[in-house]
């Protein structure tokens, strides 16, 4: 299967009025795989029951959230790793940078070796 993409027009970032507009490829999501769908797929290829699969996935999410909240990176083997990244306001002095300067946090996912190989070998198809 190929990754389907559409063409979108964008202006130049940071230029008032958008500047010169150009056309870019944009990946198009053609569906989604839910937890129920993943569970069914894993059930078909293993001897583990759907209930056990869901229990492990939900427990994994709980443990990952608490680990990330404690400032730990979560390494998921060949899948990749997750870590917290924060964004803050810039201040004139080091002393002025306090927790109040932090504007937001997000989770950064870094794919593992196998996912990187998959990405390098993708095929694309224009919609």
mmCIF file with all atom_site columns, C-alpha atoms in Angstrom:
data_model
loop_
_atom_site.group_PDB
_atom_site.id
_atom_site.type_symbol
_atom_site.label_atom_id
_atom_site.label_alt_id
_atom_site.label_comp_id
_atom_site.label_asym_id
_atom_site.label_entity_id
_atom_site.label_seq_id
_atom_site.pdbx_PDB_ins_code
_atom_site.Cartn_x
_atom_site.Cartn_y
_atom_site.Cartn_z
_atom_site.occupancy
_atom_site.B_iso_or_equiv
_atom_site.pdbx_formal_charge
_atom_site.auth_seq_id
_atom_site.auth_comp_id
_atom_site.auth_asym_id
_atom_site.auth_atom_id
_atom_site.pdbx_PDB_model_num
ATOM 1   C CA . UNK A 1 1   ? 0.000   0.000   0.000  1.00 0.00 ? 1   UNK A CA 1
ATOM 2   C CA . UNK A 1 2   ? 1.036   3.551   -0.569 1.00 0.00 ? 2   UNK A CA 1
ATOM 3   C CA . UNK A 1 3   ? 0.673   6.664   1.560  1.00 0.00 ? 3   UNK A CA 1
ATOM 4   C CA . UNK A 1 4   ? -1.887  8.880   -0.128 1.00 0.00 ? 4   UNK A CA 1
ATOM 5   C CA . UNK A 1 5   ? -1.104  12.581  -0.315 1.00 0.00 ? 5   UNK A CA 1
ATOM 6   C CA . UNK A 1 6   ? -2.933  15.688  -1.390 1.00 0.00 ? 6   UNK A CA 1
ATOM 7   C CA . UNK A 1 7   ? -1.530  18.974  -2.663 1.00 0.00 ? 7   UNK A CA 1
ATOM 8   C CA . UNK A 1 8   ? -1.984  22.104  -0.571 1.00 0.00 ? 8   UNK A CA 1
ATOM 9   C CA . UNK A 1 9   ? -0.979  25.727  -1.131 1.00 0.00 ? 9   UNK A CA 1
ATOM 10  C CA . UNK A 1 10  ? 0.968   27.498  1.649  1.00 0.00 ? 10  UNK A CA 1
ATOM 11  C CA . UNK A 1 11  ? 2.497   30.898  2.107  1.00 0.00 ? 11  UNK A CA 1
ATOM 12  C CA . UNK A 1 12  ? 6.000   31.448  3.481  1.00 0.00 ? 12  UNK A CA 1
ATOM 13  C CA . UNK A 1 13  ? 6.100   31.120  7.278  1.00 0.00 ? 13  UNK A CA 1
ATOM 14  C CA . UNK A 1 14  ? 6.921   34.366  9.088  1.00 0.00 ? 14  UNK A CA 1
ATOM 15  C CA . UNK A 1 15  ? 6.279   36.580  6.047  1.00 0.00 ? 15  UNK A CA 1
ATOM 16  C CA . UNK A 1 16  ? 3.507   39.157  6.357  1.00 0.00 ? 16  UNK A CA 1
ATOM 17  C CA . UNK A 1 17  ? 0.635   38.285  4.044  1.00 0.00 ? 17  UNK A CA 1
ATOM 18  C CA . UNK A 1 18  ? 2.126   34.866  3.374  1.00 0.00 ? 18  UNK A CA 1
ATOM 19  C CA . UNK A 1 19  ? 4.644   36.024  0.775  1.00 0.00 ? 19  UNK A CA 1
ATOM 20  C CA . UNK A 1 20  ? 5.060   33.821  -2.281 1.00 0.00 ? 20  UNK A CA 1
ATOM 21  C CA . UNK A 1 21  ? 2.747   30.835  -2.105 1.00 0.00 ? 21  UNK A CA 1
ATOM 22  C CA . UNK A 1 22  ? 3.907   27.407  -3.166 1.00 0.00 ? 22  UNK A CA 1
ATOM 23  C CA . UNK A 1 23  ? 2.355   23.966  -3.429 1.00 0.00 ? 23  UNK A CA 1
ATOM 24  C CA . UNK A 1 24  ? 3.334   21.136  -1.107 1.00 0.00 ? 24  UNK A CA 1
ATOM 25  C CA . UNK A 1 25  ? 2.483   17.482  -0.632 1.00 0.00 ? 25  UNK A CA 1
ATOM 26  C CA . UNK A 1 26  ? 0.504   16.756  2.538  1.00 0.00 ? 26  UNK A CA 1
ATOM 27  C CA . UNK A 1 27  ? -0.095  13.242  3.872  1.00 0.00 ? 27  UNK A CA 1
ATOM 28  C CA . UNK A 1 28  ? -3.753  12.306  3.889  1.00 0.00 ? 28  UNK A CA 1
ATOM 29  C CA . UNK A 1 29  ? -5.088  10.054  6.622  1.00 0.00 ? 29  UNK A CA 1
ATOM 30  C CA . UNK A 1 30  ? -7.367  7.516   4.936  1.00 0.00 ? 30  UNK A CA 1
ATOM 31  C CA . UNK A 1 31  ? -8.704  5.928   8.114  1.00 0.00 ? 31  UNK A CA 1
ATOM 32  C CA . UNK A 1 32  ? -7.747  4.962   11.599 1.00 0.00 ? 32  UNK A CA 1
ATOM 33  C CA . UNK A 1 33  ? -6.971  1.860   13.594 1.00 0.00 ? 33  UNK A CA 1
ATOM 34  C CA . UNK A 1 34  ? -8.737  1.903   16.947 1.00 0.00 ? 34  UNK A CA 1
ATOM 35  C CA . UNK A 1 35  ? -7.743  0.025   20.072 1.00 0.00 ? 35  UNK A CA 1
ATOM 36  C CA . UNK A 1 36  ? -10.498 -2.490  19.294 1.00 0.00 ? 36  UNK A CA 1
ATOM 37  C CA . UNK A 1 37  ? -9.085  -2.989  15.789 1.00 0.00 ? 37  UNK A CA 1
ATOM 38  C CA . UNK A 1 38  ? -5.533  -3.369  17.048 1.00 0.00 ? 38  UNK A CA 1
ATOM 39  C CA . UNK A 1 39  ? -6.751  -5.838  19.665 1.00 0.00 ? 39  UNK A CA 1
ATOM 40  C CA . UNK A 1 40  ? -8.516  -7.971  17.029 1.00 0.00 ? 40  UNK A CA 1
ATOM 41  C CA . UNK A 1 41  ? -5.407  -7.954  14.818 1.00 0.00 ? 41  UNK A CA 1
ATOM 42  C CA . UNK A 1 42  ? -3.132  -8.994  17.702 1.00 0.00 ? 42  UNK A CA 1
ATOM 43  C CA . UNK A 1 43  ? -5.625  -11.692 18.785 1.00 0.00 ? 43  UNK A CA 1
ATOM 44  C CA . UNK A 1 44  ? -5.512  -13.218 15.294 1.00 0.00 ? 44  UNK A CA 1
ATOM 45  C CA . UNK A 1 45  ? -1.731  -13.480 15.307 1.00 0.00 ? 45  UNK A CA 1
ATOM 46  C CA . UNK A 1 46  ? -1.238  -14.697 18.883 1.00 0.00 ? 46  UNK A CA 1
ATOM 47  C CA . UNK A 1 47  ? -2.743  -16.861 21.614 1.00 0.00 ? 47  UNK A CA 1
ATOM 48  C CA . UNK A 1 48  ? -3.436  -13.855 23.868 1.00 0.00 ? 48  UNK A CA 1
ATOM 49  C CA . UNK A 1 49  ? -7.078  -12.941 24.477 1.00 0.00 ? 49  UNK A CA 1
ATOM 50  C CA . UNK A 1 50  ? -8.500  -9.524  23.582 1.00 0.00 ? 50  UNK A CA 1
ATOM 51  C CA . UNK A 1 51  ? -9.255  -8.816  27.240 1.00 0.00 ? 51  UNK A CA 1
ATOM 52  C CA . UNK A 1 52  ? -5.630  -9.505  28.193 1.00 0.00 ? 52  UNK A CA 1
ATOM 53  C CA . UNK A 1 53  ? -4.331  -7.340  25.338 1.00 0.00 ? 53  UNK A CA 1
ATOM 54  C CA . UNK A 1 54  ? -6.565  -4.416  26.362 1.00 0.00 ? 54  UNK A CA 1
ATOM 55  C CA . UNK A 1 55  ? -5.576  -4.806  30.022 1.00 0.00 ? 55  UNK A CA 1
ATOM 56  C CA . UNK A 1 56  ? -1.878  -4.627  29.151 1.00 0.00 ? 56  UNK A CA 1
ATOM 57  C CA . UNK A 1 57  ? -2.324  -1.642  26.810 1.00 0.00 ? 57  UNK A CA 1
ATOM 58  C CA . UNK A 1 58  ? -4.342  0.338   29.380 1.00 0.00 ? 58  UNK A CA 1
ATOM 59  C CA . UNK A 1 59  ? -1.786  -0.495  32.092 1.00 0.00 ? 59  UNK A CA 1
ATOM 60  C CA . UNK A 1 60  ? 1.024   0.573   29.726 1.00 0.00 ? 60  UNK A CA 1
ATOM 61  C CA . UNK A 1 61  ? -0.677  3.938   29.164 1.00 0.00 ? 61  UNK A CA 1
ATOM 62  C CA . UNK A 1 62  ? -1.067  4.482   32.933 1.00 0.00 ? 62  UNK A CA 1
ATOM 63  C CA . UNK A 1 63  ? 2.572   3.582   33.646 1.00 0.00 ? 63  UNK A CA 1
ATOM 64  C CA . UNK A 1 64  ? 3.835   5.701   30.737 1.00 0.00 ? 64  UNK A CA 1
ATOM 65  C CA . UNK A 1 65  ? 1.869   8.747   31.938 1.00 0.00 ? 65  UNK A CA 1
ATOM 66  C CA . UNK A 1 66  ? 3.203   8.517   35.479 1.00 0.00 ? 66  UNK A CA 1
ATOM 67  C CA . UNK A 1 67  ? 6.771   7.875   34.249 1.00 0.00 ? 67  UNK A CA 1
ATOM 68  C CA . UNK A 1 68  ? 6.649   10.859  31.879 1.00 0.00 ? 68  UNK A CA 1
ATOM 69  C CA . UNK A 1 69  ? 5.150   13.037  34.636 1.00 0.00 ? 69  UNK A CA 1
ATOM 70  C CA . UNK A 1 70  ? 8.109   12.032  36.837 1.00 0.00 ? 70  UNK A CA 1
ATOM 71  C CA . UNK A 1 71  ? 10.509  13.339  34.172 1.00 0.00 ? 71  UNK A CA 1
ATOM 72  C CA . UNK A 1 72  ? 11.587  9.959   32.834 1.00 0.00 ? 72  UNK A CA 1
ATOM 73  C CA . UNK A 1 73  ? 11.948  9.033   29.181 1.00 0.00 ? 73  UNK A CA 1
ATOM 74  C CA . UNK A 1 74  ? 9.942   5.933   28.267 1.00 0.00 ? 74  UNK A CA 1
ATOM 75  C CA . UNK A 1 75  ? 11.800  3.525   25.987 1.00 0.00 ? 75  UNK A CA 1
ATOM 76  C CA . UNK A 1 76  ? 9.600   1.022   24.174 1.00 0.00 ? 76  UNK A CA 1
ATOM 77  C CA . UNK A 1 77  ? 12.263  -1.137  22.544 1.00 0.00 ? 77  UNK A CA 1
ATOM 78  C CA . UNK A 1 78  ? 12.007  -1.293  18.768 1.00 0.00 ? 78  UNK A CA 1
ATOM 79  C CA . UNK A 1 79  ? 8.897   0.907   18.796 1.00 0.00 ? 79  UNK A CA 1
ATOM 80  C CA . UNK A 1 80  ? 10.804  3.986   19.957 1.00 0.00 ? 80  UNK A CA 1
ATOM 81  C CA . UNK A 1 81  ? 10.762  6.345   22.911 1.00 0.00 ? 81  UNK A CA 1
ATOM 82  C CA . UNK A 1 82  ? 8.701   9.126   24.441 1.00 0.00 ? 82  UNK A CA 1
ATOM 83  C CA . UNK A 1 83  ? 9.812   12.122  26.473 1.00 0.00 ? 83  UNK A CA 1
ATOM 84  C CA . UNK A 1 84  ? 8.417   15.440  27.686 1.00 0.00 ? 84  UNK A CA 1
ATOM 85  C CA . UNK A 1 85  ? 9.464   18.704  26.021 1.00 0.00 ? 85  UNK A CA 1
ATOM 86  C CA . UNK A 1 86  ? 8.577   22.118  27.435 1.00 0.00 ? 86  UNK A CA 1
ATOM 87  C CA . UNK A 1 87  ? 8.251   25.591  25.948 1.00 0.00 ? 87  UNK A CA 1
ATOM 88  C CA . UNK A 1 88  ? 8.873   28.728  27.996 1.00 0.00 ? 88  UNK A CA 1
ATOM 89  C CA . UNK A 1 89  ? 8.927   32.493  27.735 1.00 0.00 ? 89  UNK A CA 1
ATOM 90  C CA . UNK A 1 90  ? 12.345  34.039  27.200 1.00 0.00 ? 90  UNK A CA 1
ATOM 91  C CA . UNK A 1 91  ? 13.655  36.086  30.130 1.00 0.00 ? 91  UNK A CA 1
ATOM 92  C CA . UNK A 1 92  ? 16.545  38.549  30.419 1.00 0.00 ? 92  UNK A CA 1
ATOM 93  C CA . UNK A 1 93  ? 18.262  36.772  33.311 1.00 0.00 ? 93  UNK A CA 1
ATOM 94  C CA . UNK A 1 94  ? 18.591  33.180  34.483 1.00 0.00 ? 94  UNK A CA 1
ATOM 95  C CA . UNK A 1 95  ? 17.023  34.091  37.847 1.00 0.00 ? 95  UNK A CA 1
ATOM 96  C CA . UNK A 1 96  ? 13.829  35.271  36.130 1.00 0.00 ? 96  UNK A CA 1
ATOM 97  C CA . UNK A 1 97  ? 13.236  31.837  34.590 1.00 0.00 ? 97  UNK A CA 1
ATOM 98  C CA . UNK A 1 98  ? 10.864  30.101  36.988 1.00 0.00 ? 98  UNK A CA 1
ATOM 99  C CA . UNK A 1 99  ? 8.131   27.497  36.588 1.00 0.00 ? 99  UNK A CA 1
ATOM 100 C CA . UNK A 1 100 ? 5.752   30.380  35.817 1.00 0.00 ? 100 UNK A CA 1
ATOM 101 C CA . UNK A 1 101 ? 7.697   31.031  32.598 1.00 0.00 ? 101 UNK A CA 1
ATOM 102 C CA . UNK A 1 102 ? 6.740   27.609  31.225 1.00 0.00 ? 102 UNK A CA 1
ATOM 103 C CA . UNK A 1 103 ? 3.958   28.012  28.657 1.00 0.00 ? 103 UNK A CA 1
ATOM 104 C CA . UNK A 1 104 ? 3.288   24.433  27.566 1.00 0.00 ? 104 UNK A CA 1
ATOM 105 C CA . UNK A 1 105 ? 4.464   20.856  27.518 1.00 0.00 ? 105 UNK A CA 1
ATOM 106 C CA . UNK A 1 106 ? 4.177   18.158  24.890 1.00 0.00 ? 106 UNK A CA 1
ATOM 107 C CA . UNK A 1 107 ? 5.183   14.548  24.407 1.00 0.00 ? 107 UNK A CA 1
ATOM 108 C CA . UNK A 1 108 ? 7.902   13.917  21.830 1.00 0.00 ? 108 UNK A CA 1
ATOM 109 C CA . UNK A 1 109 ? 7.961   10.511  20.141 1.00 0.00 ? 109 UNK A CA 1
ATOM 110 C CA . UNK A 1 110 ? 11.205  9.305   18.567 1.00 0.00 ? 110 UNK A CA 1
ATOM 111 C CA . UNK A 1 111 ? 10.736  6.231   16.385 1.00 0.00 ? 111 UNK A CA 1
ATOM 112 C CA . UNK A 1 112 ? 12.932  3.170   16.810 1.00 0.00 ? 112 UNK A CA 1
ATOM 113 C CA . UNK A 1 113 ? 15.171  1.643   14.153 1.00 0.00 ? 113 UNK A CA 1
ATOM 114 C CA . UNK A 1 114 ? 12.448  -0.528  12.581 1.00 0.00 ? 114 UNK A CA 1
ATOM 115 C CA . UNK A 1 115 ? 9.991   2.378   12.272 1.00 0.00 ? 115 UNK A CA 1
ATOM 116 C CA . UNK A 1 116 ? 12.713  4.539   10.728 1.00 0.00 ? 116 UNK A CA 1
ATOM 117 C CA . UNK A 1 117 ? 13.385  1.805   8.159  1.00 0.00 ? 117 UNK A CA 1
ATOM 118 C CA . UNK A 1 118 ? 9.652   1.598   7.392  1.00 0.00 ? 118 UNK A CA 1
ATOM 119 C CA . UNK A 1 119 ? 9.534   5.372   6.876  1.00 0.00 ? 119 UNK A CA 1
ATOM 120 C CA . UNK A 1 120 ? 12.526  5.235   4.530  1.00 0.00 ? 120 UNK A CA 1
ATOM 121 C CA . UNK A 1 121 ? 10.776  2.611   2.378  1.00 0.00 ? 121 UNK A CA 1
ATOM 122 C CA . UNK A 1 122 ? 7.308   4.168   2.060  1.00 0.00 ? 122 UNK A CA 1
ATOM 123 C CA . UNK A 1 123 ? 5.637   4.468   -1.331 1.00 0.00 ? 123 UNK A CA 1
ATOM 124 C CA . UNK A 1 124 ? 3.476   7.490   -2.156 1.00 0.00 ? 124 UNK A CA 1
ATOM 125 C CA . UNK A 1 125 ? 0.385   7.992   -4.303 1.00 0.00 ? 125 UNK A CA 1
ATOM 126 C CA . UNK A 1 126 ? -1.217  11.312  -5.262 1.00 0.00 ? 126 UNK A CA 1
ATOM 127 C CA . UNK A 1 127 ? -4.937  11.506  -4.566 1.00 0.00 ? 127 UNK A CA 1
#
